Amino acid sequence: MDPSPTFPAAKWLGFVTAIWVQAICGNNYTFSNYSDALKSLLALTQLQLNNLSVAKDVGKAFGLFSGLASDHLPTSAILIIGSLEGLIGYGVQWLVVSQQIRPLPYWQMCIFLCMGGNSTTWMNTAVLVTCMRNFPKNRGPVSGILKGYVGLSTAVFTDICTALFSSNPSTFLLMLAVVPAVICLAAVLFLRETSPASAPVEERQETEFFHIFNVIAIVVAVYLLAFDITGNHGHVLSLLFAVGLIFLLALPLAVPLYAFLLQPKADVDIEQPSREPLLAPQKTSTEKLEKPEVVSAIVKVEDVERKRKPLIGEEHTVIEMMQTFDFWILFGSFLCGVGTGMCVMNNMGQMGLALGFSDVSIFVSLMSIWGFFGRIISGLLSEYYIWKCGTPRPFWNAASQVLMALGYIIMALALPGSLYIGSILVGICYGVRLTITVPVASELFGVKYYGLLYNILILNLPLGSFLFSGLLAGYLYDAQATSSADGGNICVGAHCYFLVFMIMALTCILGFGLDILLAVRTKNVYSKSNDEKLAIITKTEDSTSIKCKEASFKRF
């Protein structure tokens, strides 16, 4: 689909709706908030419950369809498909948990959890593909902001449900079904692919506006964190909190409003005198026909260009990408980070119970909020250090793997407060991992087929969930657990997940090695990108200096 030009205000309004879509796309990470209700209602063992969470994550494997569709369908159609899937998938789960209908057979529950998980792939694909193409020169900040709001979405849902409905699991599922559908329908009206910024004034304005979005997002995160750490609240304070949160989520609308007020002035500023003649000289027929050997040489060069494999940093097809060693390094390191992180998110309910916590909503919120800080900070720092010294972006993934391994070791020790510290560290590093990998994939393999490329990488979520949550955590927990009267089982004590945490820590060390290898192999891509950006800055500064001199000359 060809990008269409639009007014700056409309472009930024589309980005705001993209933020809102991402702010409700974390519903896939909220399984711990209602997993106990499913376990008791369906009388499941921990392995069966973990397999339900795997079914939810397997929905992401079908994200390949949304990736393929992104090259053929408009953004609006992709958003509508995602919203309808989520409405059905989470809607049926709400009917079961609220006991509006009788519990469905286990295999049918797997299907509806899979639909709920797949719904977010359509929403994410629509938002990320469109925004990466609309803002190609600010991929780090764009990824950080959008993925940051995905990280916050779990806390947004959890805290609003806690504030208004006392963490009722059936009401929570109703929110997961209805709210995303409403937000996606609103985004259909405004989110579309547009022409990227071309003039220096537009590029500077983009940078300034992204700083504003970052500040607003940080305020939202601090607001949520303050609510979580201040303990229990009365009905009035909880209601005021919910109203304040909705206001903060609507606050990004100030940016497109500001852009609309500045629009006439911006149009004048970015208008540049044409340097090309109105009528280009036409070649005569004799000029076109002379020197056939030159034409033949050009044709041969073009044939060679078509036959050679693209280099890292150039546009790749999906087949070409999968034939590179760098792709499989990225894929493997991504699996080490997000696979282990998904295990913690899916099992946090039982991890908390094993360590004596009856309510784990605080840990779910902590992972969400600190995951946001990991996303925002990594997006900004990685972009800054590319500009400053060409630091390869995979370096930040490597650093996150070390911290994540430390978080698992702390949780394995089960000391007082270890679950709080571990949740924070794992949340931060999971956020870094998701944010950095998004622009890395586009920088190494291009954006032409980015929708499909992104969803191939996202296959790591269901794969990691199956390996670490469904197999590792499920089997080791059941081996330590004792049967309960309702047909399920339960395990209490630090031994329940000790071996799980230690294996995941070793996995992160392996991921660290892969990320360092990728950083070394791709350093030339990032040093070249740094040189190009410095050249643009120098050219812009020279142009500004010439204009100032011309203005000074005119005054005399």
Tab-separated table of C-alpha atoms in Angstrom, residues 154-515:
chain	number	residue	atom	x	y	z
A	154	THR	CA	-1.303	-5.067	32.268
A	155	ALA	CA	-1.074	-2.611	35.169
A	156	VAL	CA	-3.799	-0.415	33.624
A	157	PHE	CA	-6.253	-3.326	33.459
A	158	THR	CA	-5.208	-4.743	36.838
A	159	ASP	CA	-5.336	-1.458	38.747
A	160	ILE	CA	-8.629	-0.261	37.242
A	161	CYS	CA	-10.226	-3.610	38.024
A	162	THR	CA	-8.770	-3.515	41.554
A	163	ALA	CA	-9.934	0.067	42.096
A	164	LEU	CA	-13.475	-0.390	40.772
A	165	PHE	CA	-14.281	-4.099	41.121
A	166	SER	CA	-11.966	-5.460	43.868
A	167	SER	CA	-10.024	-7.675	41.438
A	168	ASN	CA	-13.086	-9.736	40.515
A	169	PRO	CA	-11.826	-12.209	37.867
A	170	SER	CA	-15.087	-12.357	35.876
A	171	THR	CA	-15.304	-8.550	35.660
A	172	PHE	CA	-11.637	-8.483	34.697
A	173	LEU	CA	-12.307	-10.825	31.752
A	174	LEU	CA	-15.267	-8.694	30.673
A	175	MET	CA	-12.941	-5.683	30.508
A	176	LEU	CA	-10.450	-7.677	28.425
A	177	ALA	CA	-13.213	-8.508	25.957
A	178	VAL	CA	-14.943	-5.138	25.569
A	179	VAL	CA	-12.348	-2.387	26.081
A	180	PRO	CA	-9.895	-3.471	23.319
A	181	ALA	CA	-12.747	-3.801	20.828
A	182	VAL	CA	-13.921	-0.234	21.500
A	183	ILE	CA	-10.393	1.232	21.301
A	184	CYS	CA	-9.599	-0.576	18.031
A	185	LEU	CA	-12.771	0.722	16.413
A	186	ALA	CA	-11.692	4.254	17.368
A	187	ALA	CA	-8.221	3.665	15.882
A	188	VAL	CA	-9.770	2.506	12.609
A	189	LEU	CA	-10.821	6.115	11.940
A	190	PHE	CA	-7.379	7.721	12.328
A	191	LEU	CA	-4.457	5.257	12.087
A	192	ARG	CA	-3.171	4.929	8.521
A	193	GLU	CA	0.118	4.909	6.660
A	194	THR	CA	1.392	8.386	5.718
A	195	SER	CA	4.452	9.917	4.117
A	196	PRO	CA	7.474	10.086	6.479
A	197	ALA	CA	9.133	13.374	7.420
A	198	SER	CA	11.441	14.710	4.704
A	199	ALA	CA	12.417	18.247	5.726
A	200	PRO	CA	14.788	19.048	8.675
A	201	VAL	CA	12.048	21.076	10.385
A	202	GLU	CA	9.704	18.077	10.349
A	203	GLU	CA	12.422	15.791	11.717
A	204	ARG	CA	13.176	18.166	14.590
A	205	GLN	CA	9.466	18.443	15.341
A	206	GLU	CA	9.165	14.652	15.443
A	207	THR	CA	11.997	14.447	17.983
A	208	GLU	CA	10.400	17.119	20.176
A	209	PHE	CA	6.989	15.464	20.073
A	210	PHE	CA	8.430	12.049	20.963
A	211	HIS	CA	10.047	13.641	24.032
A	212	ILE	CA	6.579	14.864	25.054
A	213	PHE	CA	5.075	11.400	24.584
A	214	ASN	CA	7.877	9.913	26.696
A	215	VAL	CA	7.243	12.371	29.524
A	216	ILE	CA	3.498	11.633	29.499
A	217	ALA	CA	4.148	7.890	29.529
A	218	ILE	CA	6.527	8.216	32.482
A	219	VAL	CA	3.899	10.207	34.393
A	220	VAL	CA	1.364	7.423	33.737
A	221	ALA	CA	3.840	4.795	34.980
A	222	VAL	CA	4.679	6.732	38.162
A	223	TYR	CA	0.963	7.296	38.796
A	224	LEU	CA	0.280	3.543	38.536
A	225	LEU	CA	3.288	2.710	40.705
A	226	ALA	CA	2.145	5.143	43.401
A	227	PHE	CA	-1.272	3.467	43.488
A	228	ASP	CA	0.286	0.014	43.814
A	229	ILE	CA	2.748	0.761	46.631
A	230	THR	CA	0.365	2.771	48.827
A	231	GLY	CA	-1.608	-0.278	49.922
A	232	ASN	CA	-5.383	-0.559	50.230
A	233	HIS	CA	-7.589	2.387	49.235
A	234	GLY	CA	-11.129	3.366	50.018
A	235	HIS	CA	-13.895	3.465	47.416
A	236	VAL	CA	-13.673	7.237	46.892
A	237	LEU	CA	-9.885	7.292	46.426
A	238	SER	CA	-10.079	4.307	44.087
A	239	LEU	CA	-12.709	6.048	41.983
A	240	LEU	CA	-10.606	9.216	41.819
A	241	PHE	CA	-7.605	7.124	40.809
A	242	ALA	CA	-9.547	5.565	37.918
A	243	VAL	CA	-10.732	8.985	36.687
A	244	GLY	CA	-7.193	10.371	36.921
A	245	LEU	CA	-5.786	7.398	34.984
A	246	ILE	CA	-8.295	7.851	32.153
A	247	PHE	CA	-7.336	11.547	31.989
A	248	LEU	CA	-3.627	10.691	31.742
A	249	LEU	CA	-4.303	8.169	28.986
A	250	ALA	CA	-6.178	10.881	27.071
A	251	LEU	CA	-3.418	13.472	27.642
A	252	PRO	CA	-1.386	12.531	24.496
A	253	LEU	CA	-4.200	14.193	22.507
A	254	ALA	CA	-2.507	17.491	23.417
A	255	VAL	CA	0.228	16.761	20.831
A	256	PRO	CA	-2.007	16.558	17.721
A	257	LEU	CA	-3.960	19.556	19.040
A	258	TYR	CA	-0.706	21.535	19.304
A	259	ALA	CA	0.329	20.356	15.832
A	260	PHE	CA	-3.032	21.526	14.467
A	261	LEU	CA	-2.575	25.005	15.962
A	262	LEU	CA	0.949	25.243	14.492
A	263	GLN	CA	-0.005	23.758	11.145
A	264	PRO	CA	-0.174	26.949	9.041
A	265	LYS	CA	3.183	28.134	10.368
A	266	ALA	CA	4.805	24.730	9.919
A	267	ASP	CA	3.677	24.591	6.312
A	268	VAL	CA	5.464	27.888	5.630
A	269	ASP	CA	8.631	26.861	7.476
A	270	ILE	CA	9.136	23.580	5.695
A	271	GLU	CA	8.518	25.003	2.273
A	272	GLN	CA	11.816	25.002	0.428
A	273	PRO	CA	12.619	26.667	-2.888
A	274	SER	CA	12.821	24.195	-5.713
A	275	ARG	CA	16.324	23.507	-6.970
A	276	GLU	CA	15.150	21.718	-10.104
A	277	PRO	CA	14.233	23.440	-13.394
A	278	LEU	CA	10.547	23.541	-14.213
A	279	LEU	CA	11.187	21.940	-17.568
A	280	ALA	CA	13.933	19.322	-17.701
A	281	PRO	CA	15.801	19.154	-21.011
A	282	GLN	CA	14.628	16.240	-23.105
A	283	LYS	CA	17.071	13.866	-24.712
A	284	THR	CA	16.944	13.606	-28.479
A	285	SER	CA	16.444	10.285	-30.176
A	286	THR	CA	20.096	10.247	-31.293
A	287	GLU	CA	21.265	10.826	-27.704
A	288	LYS	CA	19.110	7.953	-26.500
A	289	LEU	CA	20.504	5.553	-29.099
A	290	GLU	CA	24.197	6.401	-28.902
A	291	LYS	CA	26.715	4.267	-27.020
A	292	PRO	CA	24.797	0.962	-26.903
A	293	GLU	CA	27.742	-0.594	-25.040
A	294	VAL	CA	26.944	1.719	-22.095
A	295	VAL	CA	23.324	0.577	-22.082
A	296	SER	CA	24.451	-3.053	-22.216
A	297	ALA	CA	26.816	-2.525	-19.282
A	298	ILE	CA	24.048	-0.920	-17.228
A	299	VAL	CA	21.747	-3.880	-17.920
A	300	LYS	CA	24.456	-6.335	-16.842
A	301	VAL	CA	25.049	-4.436	-13.616
A	302	GLU	CA	21.316	-4.466	-12.860
A	303	ASP	CA	21.201	-8.237	-13.467
A	304	VAL	CA	24.088	-8.779	-11.063
A	305	GLU	CA	22.360	-6.609	-8.446
A	306	ARG	CA	19.190	-8.659	-8.749
A	307	LYS	CA	21.046	-11.978	-8.420
A	308	ARG	CA	23.281	-11.163	-5.442
A	309	LYS	CA	22.063	-11.770	-1.915
A	310	PRO	CA	21.259	-8.616	0.066
A	311	LEU	CA	23.696	-7.534	2.738
A	312	ILE	CA	22.715	-7.081	6.378
A	313	GLY	CA	21.102	-3.650	6.621
A	314	GLU	CA	19.423	-3.936	3.207
A	315	GLU	CA	15.883	-5.042	2.326
A	316	HIS	CA	15.400	-8.829	2.658
A	317	THR	CA	12.592	-11.099	1.632
A	318	VAL	CA	11.477	-13.571	4.288
A	319	ILE	CA	13.378	-16.433	2.585
A	320	GLU	CA	16.548	-14.340	2.304
A	321	MET	CA	16.264	-13.315	5.932
A	322	MET	CA	15.904	-16.915	7.137
A	323	GLN	CA	19.004	-17.893	5.166
A	324	THR	CA	21.205	-15.562	7.216
A	325	PHE	CA	23.102	-16.623	10.335
A	326	ASP	CA	22.284	-13.291	11.979
A	327	PHE	CA	18.551	-13.990	11.904
A	328	TRP	CA	18.959	-17.267	13.802
A	329	ILE	CA	21.217	-15.603	16.364
A	330	LEU	CA	18.522	-12.963	16.915
A	331	PHE	CA	15.805	-15.625	17.028
A	332	GLY	CA	17.688	-17.748	19.587
A	333	SER	CA	18.600	-14.868	21.881
A	334	PHE	CA	15.015	-13.591	21.728
A	335	LEU	CA	13.772	-17.030	22.788
A	336	CYS	CA	16.085	-17.037	25.829
A	337	GLY	CA	14.737	-13.686	27.036
A	338	VAL	CA	11.022	-13.727	26.251
A	339	GLY	CA	10.538	-17.467	26.787
A	340	THR	CA	11.716	-17.330	30.380
A	341	GLY	CA	9.864	-14.064	30.959
A	342	MET	CA	6.597	-15.597	29.724
A	343	CYS	CA	7.093	-18.464	32.188
A	344	VAL	CA	7.174	-16.030	35.118
A	345	MET	CA	4.153	-14.090	33.861
A	346	ASN	CA	2.062	-17.222	33.308
A	347	ASN	CA	3.012	-18.794	36.655
A	348	MET	CA	3.114	-15.721	38.897
A	349	GLY	CA	-0.168	-16.740	40.532
A	350	GLN	CA	1.250	-20.083	41.675
A	351	MET	CA	4.714	-18.633	42.412
A	352	GLY	CA	3.131	-16.140	44.789
A	353	LEU	CA	1.018	-18.813	46.487
A	354	ALA	CA	4.085	-21.027	46.901
A	355	LEU	CA	5.827	-18.221	48.790
A	356	GLY	CA	2.803	-17.413	50.945
A	357	PHE	CA	1.082	-14.585	49.018
A	358	SER	CA	-2.679	-14.965	48.582
A	359	ASP	CA	-2.955	-11.991	46.190
A	360	VAL	CA	-0.347	-11.646	43.418
A	361	SER	CA	-1.858	-8.610	41.648
A	362	ILE	CA	0.914	-6.421	43.106
A	363	PHE	CA	3.587	-8.560	41.403
A	364	VAL	CA	1.702	-8.537	38.092
A	365	SER	CA	1.523	-4.746	38.272
A	366	LEU	CA	5.198	-4.413	39.265
A	367	MET	CA	6.313	-6.465	36.270
A	368	SER	CA	4.094	-4.391	34.017
A	369	ILE	CA	5.189	-0.972	35.309
A	370	TRP	CA	8.900	-1.746	35.507
A	371	GLY	CA	8.641	-3.422	32.129
A	372	PHE	CA	7.451	-0.045	30.873
A	373	PHE	CA	10.532	1.687	32.288
A	374	GLY	CA	12.698	-0.930	30.611
A	375	ARG	CA	10.991	-0.265	27.268
A	376	ILE	CA	11.125	3.527	27.427
A	377	ILE	CA	14.699	3.797	28.719
A	378	SER	CA	16.106	1.200	26.318
A	379	GLY	CA	14.422	2.865	23.338
A	380	LEU	CA	15.882	6.264	24.220
A	381	LEU	CA	19.363	5.073	25.250
A	382	SER	CA	19.844	2.781	22.280
A	383	GLU	CA	18.901	5.569	19.858
A	384	TYR	CA	21.122	8.104	21.649
A	385	TYR	CA	24.209	5.873	21.597
A	386	ILE	CA	23.692	4.999	17.933
A	387	TRP	CA	23.764	8.729	17.187
A	388	LYS	CA	26.689	9.386	19.503
A	389	CYS	CA	29.080	6.517	18.800
A	390	GLY	CA	27.340	3.881	16.671
A	391	THR	CA	26.808	1.402	19.542
A	392	PRO	CA	25.085	-1.732	18.156
A	393	ARG	CA	21.545	-1.977	19.472
A	394	PRO	CA	21.863	-5.729	20.364
A	395	PHE	CA	24.329	-4.685	23.085
A	396	TRP	CA	21.356	-3.566	25.202
A	397	ASN	CA	19.707	-6.958	24.804
A	398	ALA	CA	22.911	-8.555	26.118
A	399	ALA	CA	22.903	-6.302	29.191
A	400	SER	CA	19.257	-7.163	29.883
A	401	GLN	CA	20.019	-10.905	29.817
A	402	VAL	CA	22.528	-10.502	32.664
A	403	LEU	CA	20.028	-8.582	34.829
A	404	MET	CA	17.285	-11.091	34.063
A	405	ALA	CA	19.514	-13.991	35.154
A	406	LEU	CA	20.200	-12.108	38.395
A	407	GLY	CA	16.438	-11.690	38.922
A	408	TYR	CA	15.854	-15.443	38.574
A	409	ILE	CA	18.644	-16.247	41.048
A	410	ILE	CA	17.137	-13.818	43.579
A	411	MET	CA	13.692	-15.425	43.229
A	412	ALA	CA	15.221	-18.901	43.551
A	413	LEU	CA	16.761	-17.933	46.916
A	414	ALA	CA	13.243	-17.034	48.208
A	415	LEU	CA	14.555	-14.540	50.766
A	416	PRO	CA	12.170	-11.925	52.253
A	417	GLY	CA	11.281	-9.447	49.497
A	418	SER	CA	12.908	-11.577	46.781
A	419	LEU	CA	9.680	-11.869	44.785
A	420	TYR	CA	9.365	-8.059	44.727
A	421	ILE	CA	12.970	-7.562	43.576
A	422	GLY	CA	12.790	-10.418	41.082
A	423	SER	CA	9.528	-9.150	39.590
A	424	ILE	CA	11.052	-5.710	39.064
A	425	LEU	CA	14.247	-7.041	37.431
A	426	VAL	CA	12.427	-9.521	35.186
A	427	GLY	CA	9.889	-6.852	34.206
A	428	ILE	CA	12.602	-4.352	33.240
A	429	CYS	CA	14.571	-6.875	31.188
A	430	TYR	CA	11.511	-8.331	29.459
A	431	GLY	CA	10.583	-4.802	28.424
A	432	VAL	CA	14.090	-4.123	27.094
A	433	ARG	CA	14.068	-7.378	25.160
A	434	LEU	CA	10.781	-6.655	23.357
A	435	THR	CA	11.607	-3.019	22.628
A	436	ILE	CA	15.134	-3.459	21.279
A	437	THR	CA	14.342	-6.458	19.084
A	438	VAL	CA	11.651	-4.543	17.147
A	439	PRO	CA	13.986	-1.898	15.619
A	440	VAL	CA	16.912	-4.354	15.377
A	441	ALA	CA	14.880	-6.573	13.047
A	442	SER	CA	13.932	-3.618	10.837
A	443	GLU	CA	17.508	-2.273	10.777
A	444	LEU	CA	19.069	-5.605	9.818
A	445	PHE	CA	16.442	-6.897	7.388
A	446	GLY	CA	14.431	-3.853	6.228
A	447	VAL	CA	10.796	-2.783	6.543
A	448	LYS	CA	9.373	-3.925	3.194
A	449	TYR	CA	8.202	-7.250	4.666
A	450	TYR	CA	8.335	-6.132	8.272
A	451	GLY	CA	4.837	-7.320	9.208
A	452	LEU	CA	5.670	-10.940	8.426
A	453	LEU	CA	9.212	-10.649	9.822
A	454	TYR	CA	7.911	-9.325	13.146
A	455	ASN	CA	5.412	-12.150	13.506
A	456	ILE	CA	8.052	-14.777	12.712
A	457	LEU	CA	10.108	-13.442	15.618
A	458	ILE	CA	6.997	-13.414	17.815
A	459	LEU	CA	6.809	-17.201	17.318
A	460	ASN	CA	9.259	-17.210	20.218
A	461	LEU	CA	6.414	-16.309	22.596
A	462	PRO	CA	4.378	-19.508	22.110
A	463	LEU	CA	7.546	-21.576	21.677
A	464	GLY	CA	9.073	-20.149	24.854
A	465	SER	CA	5.797	-20.506	26.720
A	466	PHE	CA	5.594	-24.190	25.740
A	467	LEU	CA	9.209	-24.982	26.620
A	468	PHE	CA	9.559	-23.041	29.872
A	469	SER	CA	5.984	-22.757	31.159
A	470	GLY	CA	4.189	-25.797	29.735
A	471	LEU	CA	7.038	-28.301	30.076
A	472	LEU	CA	9.687	-27.061	32.513
A	473	ALA	CA	7.557	-25.274	35.139
A	474	GLY	CA	4.533	-27.546	34.754
A	475	TYR	CA	6.345	-30.847	35.217
A	476	LEU	CA	8.688	-29.656	37.979
A	477	TYR	CA	5.806	-28.051	39.935
A	478	ASP	CA	3.612	-31.164	39.704
A	479	ALA	CA	6.561	-33.313	40.827
A	480	GLN	CA	6.716	-31.290	44.065
A	481	ALA	CA	2.960	-30.717	44.566
A	482	THR	CA	0.415	-32.663	46.626
A	483	SER	CA	-3.122	-33.472	45.469
A	484	SER	CA	-6.005	-31.353	46.758
A	485	ALA	CA	-9.577	-32.350	47.543
A	486	ASP	CA	-11.043	-30.753	44.391
A	487	GLY	CA	-8.908	-32.882	42.062
A	488	GLY	CA	-6.175	-30.323	41.480
A	489	ASN	CA	-2.843	-29.985	43.271
A	490	ILE	CA	-0.869	-27.405	45.231
A	491	CYS	CA	2.730	-26.806	46.278
A	492	VAL	CA	3.894	-24.461	49.046
A	493	GLY	CA	7.510	-23.560	49.729
A	494	ALA	CA	10.670	-22.249	48.069
A	495	HIS	CA	11.447	-25.693	46.617
A	496	CYS	CA	8.453	-25.523	44.239
A	497	TYR	CA	10.196	-23.318	41.676
A	498	PHE	CA	13.868	-23.364	42.759
A	499	LEU	CA	15.091	-25.593	39.933
A	500	VAL	CA	12.902	-23.740	37.397
A	501	PHE	CA	14.500	-20.404	38.288
A	502	MET	CA	18.045	-21.774	38.133
A	503	ILE	CA	17.533	-23.347	34.696
A	504	MET	CA	16.071	-20.085	33.392
A	505	ALA	CA	19.060	-18.152	34.788
A	506	LEU	CA	21.435	-20.410	32.824
A	507	THR	CA	19.278	-19.904	29.734
A	508	CYS	CA	19.695	-16.132	30.047
A	509	ILE	CA	23.480	-16.528	30.235
A	510	LEU	CA	23.290	-18.408	26.923
A	511	GLY	CA	21.183	-15.547	25.522
A	512	PHE	CA	23.823	-13.068	26.681
A	513	GLY	CA	26.463	-14.851	24.591
A	514	LEU	CA	24.222	-14.821	21.512
A	515	ASP	CA	23.488	-11.108	21.870
